Coordinates of C-alpha atoms and ligand atoms in Angstrom, one line a residue:
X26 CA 0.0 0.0 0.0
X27 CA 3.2 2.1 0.3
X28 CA 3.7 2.6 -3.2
X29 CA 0.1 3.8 -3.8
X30 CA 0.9 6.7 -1.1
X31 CA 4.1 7.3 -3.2
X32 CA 2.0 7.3 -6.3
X33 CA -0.3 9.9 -4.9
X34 CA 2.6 12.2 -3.7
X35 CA 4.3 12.0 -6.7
X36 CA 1.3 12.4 -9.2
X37 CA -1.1 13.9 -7.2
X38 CA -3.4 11.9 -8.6
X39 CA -4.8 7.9 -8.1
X40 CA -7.8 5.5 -10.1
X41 CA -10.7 5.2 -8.4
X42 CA -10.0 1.3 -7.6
X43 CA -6.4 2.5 -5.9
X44 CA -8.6 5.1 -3.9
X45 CA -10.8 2.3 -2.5
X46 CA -7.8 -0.2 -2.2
X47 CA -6.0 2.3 -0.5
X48 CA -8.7 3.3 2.0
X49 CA -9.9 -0.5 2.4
X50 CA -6.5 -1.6 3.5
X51 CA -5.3 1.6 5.6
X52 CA -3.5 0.5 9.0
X53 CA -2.1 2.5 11.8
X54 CA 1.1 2.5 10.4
X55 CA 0.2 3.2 6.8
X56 CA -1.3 6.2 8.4
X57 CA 2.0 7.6 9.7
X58 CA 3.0 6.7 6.7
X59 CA 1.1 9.4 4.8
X60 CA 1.2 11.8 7.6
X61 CA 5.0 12.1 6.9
X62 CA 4.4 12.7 3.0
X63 CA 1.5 14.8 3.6
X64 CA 3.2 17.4 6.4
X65 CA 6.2 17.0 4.1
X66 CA 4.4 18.8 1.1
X67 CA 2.3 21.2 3.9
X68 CA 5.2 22.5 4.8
X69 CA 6.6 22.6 1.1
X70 CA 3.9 25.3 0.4
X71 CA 2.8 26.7 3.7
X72 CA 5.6 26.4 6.2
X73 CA 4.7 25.7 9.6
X74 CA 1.9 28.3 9.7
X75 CA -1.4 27.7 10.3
X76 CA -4.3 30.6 9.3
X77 CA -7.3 31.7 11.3
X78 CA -10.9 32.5 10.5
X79 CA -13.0 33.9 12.5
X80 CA -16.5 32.2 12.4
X81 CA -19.8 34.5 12.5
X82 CA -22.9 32.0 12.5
X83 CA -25.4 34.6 11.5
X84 CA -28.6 32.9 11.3
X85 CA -29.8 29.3 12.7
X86 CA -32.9 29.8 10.6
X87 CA -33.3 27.1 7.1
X88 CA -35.5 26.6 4.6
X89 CA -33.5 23.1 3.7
X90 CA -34.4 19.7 5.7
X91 CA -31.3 17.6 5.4
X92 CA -31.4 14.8 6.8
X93 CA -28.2 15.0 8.7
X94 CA -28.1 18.7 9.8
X95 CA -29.8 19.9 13.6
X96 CA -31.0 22.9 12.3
X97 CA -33.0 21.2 9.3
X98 CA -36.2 23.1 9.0
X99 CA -38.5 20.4 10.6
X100 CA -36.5 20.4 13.9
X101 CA -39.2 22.4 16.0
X102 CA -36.5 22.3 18.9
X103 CA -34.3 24.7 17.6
X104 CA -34.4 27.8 19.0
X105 CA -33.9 30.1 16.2
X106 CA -32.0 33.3 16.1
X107 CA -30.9 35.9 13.8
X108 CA -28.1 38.1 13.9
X109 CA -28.7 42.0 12.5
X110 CA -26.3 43.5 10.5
X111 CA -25.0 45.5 13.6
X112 CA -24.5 42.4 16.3
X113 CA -22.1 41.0 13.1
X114 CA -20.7 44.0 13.1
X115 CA -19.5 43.5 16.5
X116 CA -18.4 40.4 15.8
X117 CA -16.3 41.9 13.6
X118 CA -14.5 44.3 15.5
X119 CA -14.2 42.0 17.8
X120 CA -12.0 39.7 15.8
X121 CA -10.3 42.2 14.0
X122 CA -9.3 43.7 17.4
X123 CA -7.8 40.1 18.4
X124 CA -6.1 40.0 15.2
X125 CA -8.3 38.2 12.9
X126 CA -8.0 38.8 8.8
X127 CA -10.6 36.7 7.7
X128 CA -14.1 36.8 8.5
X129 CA -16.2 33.6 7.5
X130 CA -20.3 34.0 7.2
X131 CA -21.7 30.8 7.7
X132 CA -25.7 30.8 7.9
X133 CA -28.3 28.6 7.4
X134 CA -30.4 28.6 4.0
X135 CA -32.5 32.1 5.6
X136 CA -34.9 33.4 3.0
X137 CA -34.9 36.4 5.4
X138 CA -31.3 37.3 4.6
X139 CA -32.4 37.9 1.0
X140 CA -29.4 38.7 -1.6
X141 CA -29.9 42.1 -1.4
X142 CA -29.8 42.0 2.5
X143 CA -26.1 39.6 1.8
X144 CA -25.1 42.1 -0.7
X145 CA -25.4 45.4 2.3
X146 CA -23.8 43.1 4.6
X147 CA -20.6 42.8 2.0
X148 CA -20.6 46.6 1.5
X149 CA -20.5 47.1 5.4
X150 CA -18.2 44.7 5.9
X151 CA -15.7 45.5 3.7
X152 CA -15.9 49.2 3.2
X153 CA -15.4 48.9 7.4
X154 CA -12.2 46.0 6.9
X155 CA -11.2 46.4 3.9
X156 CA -7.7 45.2 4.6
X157 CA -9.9 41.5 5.3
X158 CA -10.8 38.7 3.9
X159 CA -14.8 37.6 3.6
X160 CA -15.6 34.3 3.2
X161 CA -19.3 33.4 1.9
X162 CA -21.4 30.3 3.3
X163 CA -25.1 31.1 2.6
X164 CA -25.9 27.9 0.7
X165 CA -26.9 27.5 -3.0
X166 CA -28.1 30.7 -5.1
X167 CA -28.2 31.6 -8.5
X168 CA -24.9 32.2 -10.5
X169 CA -26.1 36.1 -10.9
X170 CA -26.8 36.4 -7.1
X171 CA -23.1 34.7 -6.9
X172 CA -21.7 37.3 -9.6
X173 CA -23.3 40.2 -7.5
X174 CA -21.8 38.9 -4.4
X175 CA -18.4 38.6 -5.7
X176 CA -18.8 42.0 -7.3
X177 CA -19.8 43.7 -4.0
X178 CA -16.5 42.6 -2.6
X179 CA -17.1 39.2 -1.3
X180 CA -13.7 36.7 -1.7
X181 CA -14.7 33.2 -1.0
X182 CA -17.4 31.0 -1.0
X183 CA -17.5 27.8 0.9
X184 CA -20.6 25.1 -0.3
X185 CA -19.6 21.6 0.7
X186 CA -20.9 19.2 -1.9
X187 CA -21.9 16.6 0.8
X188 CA -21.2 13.7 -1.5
X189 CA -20.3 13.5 -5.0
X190 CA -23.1 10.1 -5.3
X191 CA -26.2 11.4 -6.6
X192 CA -27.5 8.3 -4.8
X193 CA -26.1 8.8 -1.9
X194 CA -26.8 12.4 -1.9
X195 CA -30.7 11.5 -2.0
X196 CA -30.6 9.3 0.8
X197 CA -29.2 12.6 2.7
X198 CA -31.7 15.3 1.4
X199 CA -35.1 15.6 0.4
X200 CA -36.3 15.0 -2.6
X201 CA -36.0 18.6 -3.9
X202 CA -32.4 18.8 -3.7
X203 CA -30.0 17.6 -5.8
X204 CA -26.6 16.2 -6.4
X205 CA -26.2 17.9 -9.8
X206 CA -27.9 21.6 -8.8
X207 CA -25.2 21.7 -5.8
X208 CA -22.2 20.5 -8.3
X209 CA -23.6 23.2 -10.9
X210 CA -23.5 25.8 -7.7
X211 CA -19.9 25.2 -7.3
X212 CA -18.7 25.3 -11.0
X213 CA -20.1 28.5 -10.6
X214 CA -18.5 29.8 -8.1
X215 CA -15.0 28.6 -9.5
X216 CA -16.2 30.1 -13.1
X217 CA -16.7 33.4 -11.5
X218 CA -13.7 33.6 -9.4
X219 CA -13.9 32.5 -5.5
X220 CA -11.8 31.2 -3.8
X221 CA -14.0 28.2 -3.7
X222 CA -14.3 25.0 -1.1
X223 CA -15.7 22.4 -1.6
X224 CA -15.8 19.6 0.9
X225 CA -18.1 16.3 2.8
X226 CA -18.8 14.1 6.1
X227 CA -16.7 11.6 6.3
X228 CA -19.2 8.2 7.9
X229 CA -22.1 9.9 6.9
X230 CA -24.7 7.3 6.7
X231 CA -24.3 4.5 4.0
X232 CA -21.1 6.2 2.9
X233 CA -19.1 3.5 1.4
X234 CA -15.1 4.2 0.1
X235 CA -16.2 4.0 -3.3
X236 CA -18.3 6.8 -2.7
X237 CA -15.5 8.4 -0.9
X238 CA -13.6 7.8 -3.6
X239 CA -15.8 9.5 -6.0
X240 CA -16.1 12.4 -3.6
X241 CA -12.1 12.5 -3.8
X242 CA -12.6 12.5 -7.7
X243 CA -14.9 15.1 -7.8
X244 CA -12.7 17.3 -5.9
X245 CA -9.7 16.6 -7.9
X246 CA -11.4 17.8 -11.0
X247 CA -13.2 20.8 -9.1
X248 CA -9.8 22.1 -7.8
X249 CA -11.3 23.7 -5.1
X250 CA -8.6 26.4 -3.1
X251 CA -10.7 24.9 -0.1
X252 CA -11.8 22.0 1.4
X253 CA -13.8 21.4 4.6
X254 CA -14.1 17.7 5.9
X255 CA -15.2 16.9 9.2
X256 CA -17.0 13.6 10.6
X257 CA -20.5 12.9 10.7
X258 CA -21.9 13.1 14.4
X259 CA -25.5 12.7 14.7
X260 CA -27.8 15.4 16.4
X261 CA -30.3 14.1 18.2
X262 CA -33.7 16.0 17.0
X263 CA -32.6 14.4 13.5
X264 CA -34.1 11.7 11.3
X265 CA -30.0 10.1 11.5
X266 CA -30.2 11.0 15.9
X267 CA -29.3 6.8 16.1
X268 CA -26.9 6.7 13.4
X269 CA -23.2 6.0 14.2
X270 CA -21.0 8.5 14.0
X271 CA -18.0 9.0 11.5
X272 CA -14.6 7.6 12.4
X273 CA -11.7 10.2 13.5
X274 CA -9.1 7.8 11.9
X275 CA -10.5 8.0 8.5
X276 CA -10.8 11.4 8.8
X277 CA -7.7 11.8 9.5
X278 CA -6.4 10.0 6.8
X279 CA -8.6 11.3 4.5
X280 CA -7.1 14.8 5.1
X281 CA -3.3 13.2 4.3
X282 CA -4.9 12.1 0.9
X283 CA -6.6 15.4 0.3
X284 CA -3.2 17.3 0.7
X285 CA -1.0 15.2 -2.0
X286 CA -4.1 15.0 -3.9
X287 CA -4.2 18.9 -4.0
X288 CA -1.0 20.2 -2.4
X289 CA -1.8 23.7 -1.9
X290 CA -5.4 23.4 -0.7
X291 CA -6.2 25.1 2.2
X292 CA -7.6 22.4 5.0
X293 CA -9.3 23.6 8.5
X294 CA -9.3 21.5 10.9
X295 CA -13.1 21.5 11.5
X296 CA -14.7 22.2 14.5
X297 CA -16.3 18.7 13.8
X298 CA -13.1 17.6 14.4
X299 CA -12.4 18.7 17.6
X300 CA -15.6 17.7 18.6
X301 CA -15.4 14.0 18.4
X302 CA -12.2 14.1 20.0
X303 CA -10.4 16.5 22.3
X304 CA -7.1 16.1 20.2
X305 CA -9.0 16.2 17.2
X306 CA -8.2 19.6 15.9
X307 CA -4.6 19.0 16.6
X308 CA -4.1 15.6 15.1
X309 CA -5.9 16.9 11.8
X310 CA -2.7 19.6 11.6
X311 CA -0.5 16.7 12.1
X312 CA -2.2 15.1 9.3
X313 CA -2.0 18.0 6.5
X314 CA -4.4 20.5 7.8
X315 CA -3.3 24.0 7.9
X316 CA -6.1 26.4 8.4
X317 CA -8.4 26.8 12.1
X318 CA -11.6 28.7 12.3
X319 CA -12.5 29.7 15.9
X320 CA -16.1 31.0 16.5
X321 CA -16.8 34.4 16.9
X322 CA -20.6 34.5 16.9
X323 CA -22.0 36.1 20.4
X324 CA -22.1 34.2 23.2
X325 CA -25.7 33.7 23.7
X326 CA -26.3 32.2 20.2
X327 CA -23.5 29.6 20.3
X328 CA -25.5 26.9 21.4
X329 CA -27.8 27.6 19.4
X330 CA -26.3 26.9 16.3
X331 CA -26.1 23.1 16.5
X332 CA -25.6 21.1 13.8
X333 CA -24.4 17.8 15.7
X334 CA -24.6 16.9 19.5
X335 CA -21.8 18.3 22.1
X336 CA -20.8 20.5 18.9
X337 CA -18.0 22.4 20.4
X338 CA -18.2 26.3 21.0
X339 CA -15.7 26.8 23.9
X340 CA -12.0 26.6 24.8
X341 CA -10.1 26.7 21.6
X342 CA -13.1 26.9 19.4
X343 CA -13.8 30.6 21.1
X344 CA -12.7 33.2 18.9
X345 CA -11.6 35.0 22.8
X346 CA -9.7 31.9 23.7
X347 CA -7.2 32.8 20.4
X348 CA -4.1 32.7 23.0
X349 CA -5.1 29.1 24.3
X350 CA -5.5 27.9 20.9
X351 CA -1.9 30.0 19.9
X352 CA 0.1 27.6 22.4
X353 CA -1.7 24.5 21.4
X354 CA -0.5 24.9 18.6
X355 CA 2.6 26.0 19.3
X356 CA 3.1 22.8 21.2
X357 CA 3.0 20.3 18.3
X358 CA 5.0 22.9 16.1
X359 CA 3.1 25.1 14.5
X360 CA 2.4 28.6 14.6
X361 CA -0.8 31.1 13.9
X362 CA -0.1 33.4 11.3
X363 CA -2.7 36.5 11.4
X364 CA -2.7 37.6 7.8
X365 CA -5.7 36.3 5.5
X366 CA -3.9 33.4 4.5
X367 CA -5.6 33.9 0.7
X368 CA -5.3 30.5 -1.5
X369 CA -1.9 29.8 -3.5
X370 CA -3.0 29.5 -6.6
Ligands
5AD427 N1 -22.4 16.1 11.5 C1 -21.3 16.6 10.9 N2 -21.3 17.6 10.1 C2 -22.5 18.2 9.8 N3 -22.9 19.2 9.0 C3 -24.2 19.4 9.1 N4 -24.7 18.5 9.9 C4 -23.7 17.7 10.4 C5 -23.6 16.6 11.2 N5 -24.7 16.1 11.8 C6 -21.9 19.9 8.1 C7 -22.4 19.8 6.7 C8 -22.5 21.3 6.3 C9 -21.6 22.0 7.3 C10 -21.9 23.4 7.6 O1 -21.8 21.2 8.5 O2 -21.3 19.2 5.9 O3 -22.1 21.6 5.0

C-alpha cells in the first residue's frame, strides 16, 4: 500500500479502484506513513503556519431539511435566532481587534437574509475591513446572485458538496435537492472567481469508500482552493439522531490524501473535528491541515447553532480563547499566522 501513497505524492493523482484499495486496507502505520508525505508537502507550500478565520454563524434559521443537519427546517426544537447586520458588526470588530484577517459568514439557508440584504452586509463589511478577507457560506443561489456577491467585494465562498453520489446524496436530502444543482452551484463559483471549497462528512450514513472515492474524484477535477471535511456526528432531533457516527481515523487520513491529492489546498481543521475528539483539531494539523476557524458568533447564540450533538463552542473553538489555541498549537510545532492566509494558486 506504500507505493500507492508514493504514487499519490508524486502524481497527485490515483484510479478510483487505488482510492478504495488504499482506504480499504489503511493501518495505523500506513497512516504515519502518509502523515510524513502529507506534512512534508504542507510544509513545502505553507511552512509551519497555520491561518485563522473567525466564524460568525449569523442565522440558525433554514429553509432546507437535510437529513443529517440539527437545524434542518423540521426540527421544532431549535431555537432560532438571527443576527442583525449590527450584532455581526460587533463580531467583527471583535475579531479584528484580536487580530483576525478573515471573517467567515456561515448561515443557514435564511430566506430572510435575501441577496440584497447579503449584498449590504458585503458593502458594510468590507468598506469597514477592507484590509480582510470575507468568506461566503449562505448555501446555494443563482450564478447572478453569486456574480453580484463577488462583485460587492465578497472573496470566497464555501458550499460543501456533501457527496459527490447522486444516490447517496438523495438518501441525505429531500427529494428537492439535488446532487447535480449543488455541483452546478460550485462550478459557478469557480467560473466566477472564489476562492471556492468544496468539501463532505466523512461516515455519513451508508457512505461506502467508493463513494468516498468518488467524492475525492470530484474534488480533484473541481480544484477547489478549499476543502472542509469533518466527521458525521448525529444530532439528536434528527431523522439520523441513532446513526453511528463518522470515524476520527478515517478522517484523518482522508485529510493526508486530500493534501497530496491537492498540495496547496487550504484544509481547516473542523470544528467537527475537535468535537469528536479533544485532540482532534490538533491531530488533523499533524495530518495536513493547515487552516483553524475559531467561532466568533455572540455568546448567547452559540448553542444555538447546532448542527451535531456536544458541537464544540468553547476553549479553543472561542474566537476569545485565540491565545489558548496559539500555544496548542505551538506545542505540536506550528504557529498562527494573522494575515488572511488567501489561496496559493
Ligand atoms: N455532522 C457533521 N457535520 C454536519 N454538517 C451538518 N450536519 C452535520 C452533522 N450532523 C456539516 C455539513 C454542512 C456543514 C456546515 O456542516 O457538511 O455543510
Amino acid at each position: 500500500m506504500k507505493e500507492l501513497i508514493d504514487k499519490l505524492a508524486e502524481t497527485q493523482s490515483l484510479t478510483k479502484d487505488e482510492i478504495v484499495l488504499l482506504l480499504d486496507n489503511r493501518t495505523a502505520l500506513l497512516s504515519e506513513y502518509l502523515f510524513e508525505k502529507s506534512r512534508e508537502v504542507r510544509e513545502k507550500y505553507y511552512g509551519k503556519d497555520v491561518y485563522i478565520r473567525g466564524l460568525i454563524e449569523f442565522t440558525n434559521y433554514c429553509k432546507n431539511d437535510c437529513f443529517y443537519c440539527g437545524i434542518r427546517k423540521s426540527n421544532k426544537n431549535t431555537c432560532r435566532y438571527r443576527l442583525t447586520p449590527e450584532e455581526i458588526i460587533e463580531c467583527c470588530q471583535m475579531g479584528y481587534d484580536l487580530g483576525f484577517r478573515t471573517f467567515v459568514l456561515q448561515g443557514g439557508e435564511d430566506s430572510e437574509y435575501s441577496d440584497m440584504k447579503i449584498i449590504e452586509l458585503i458593502w458594510l463589511i468590507k468598506e469597514k475591513y477592507s484590509d480582510c478577507a470575507l468568506t461566503l457560506s449562505v448555501g446555494e443561489r443563482t450564478y447572478e446572485t453569486y456574480a453580484a456577491f463577488l462583485g460587492a467585494g465578497a472573496d470566497r465562498y464555501l458550499l460543501r458538496h456533501e457527496t459527490a453520489n447522486p444516490t447517496h446524496y438523495h438518501r441525505l436530502h429531500p427529494p428537492k435537492m439535488s446532487c447535480e444543482e449543488r455541483k452546478k452551484n460550485l462550478h459557478n463559483l469557480k467560473k466566477l472567481g472564489f476562492q471556492t471549497g468544496a468539501g463532505f462528512m466523512v461516515g455519513s450514513p451508508w457512505q461506502t469508500t467508493e463513494y468516498i472515492a468518488e467524492d475525492l474524484l470530484f474534488l480533484k477535477d473541481l480544484q477547489p482552493e478549499m476543502v472542509g471535511i469533518g466527521p458525521f456526528l448525529p444530532h439528536h432531533d434528527t431523522p439520523f439522531a441513532k446513526m453511528e457516527k463518522g470515524s476520527l481515523e478515517l478522517t484523518l487520513f482522508l485529510l493526508g490524501m486530500l493534501r497530496l491529492l491537492l498540495p496547496k489546498v487550504l484544509l481547516p481543521a473542523t470544528t467537527a473535528l475537535g468535537s469528536i475528539a479533544p485532540d482532534g483539531r490538533e491531530r488533523g494539523l499533524l495530518a495536513g491541515a493547515n487552516v483553524v476557524m475559531p467561532n466568533l458568533s455572540p455568546k448567547s447564540v452559540r448553542e444555538k447553532y447546532l448542527l451535531y450533538d456536544d458541537k464544540l463552542s468553547t476553549g479553543e473553538e472561542a474566537a476569545e480563547s485565540k491565545d489558548a489555541l496559539e500555544a496548542k498549537i505551538k506545542s505540536i510545532g506550528y504557529n498562527i499566522v494573522m494575515s488572511r492566509g488567501d489561496a496559493l494558486r
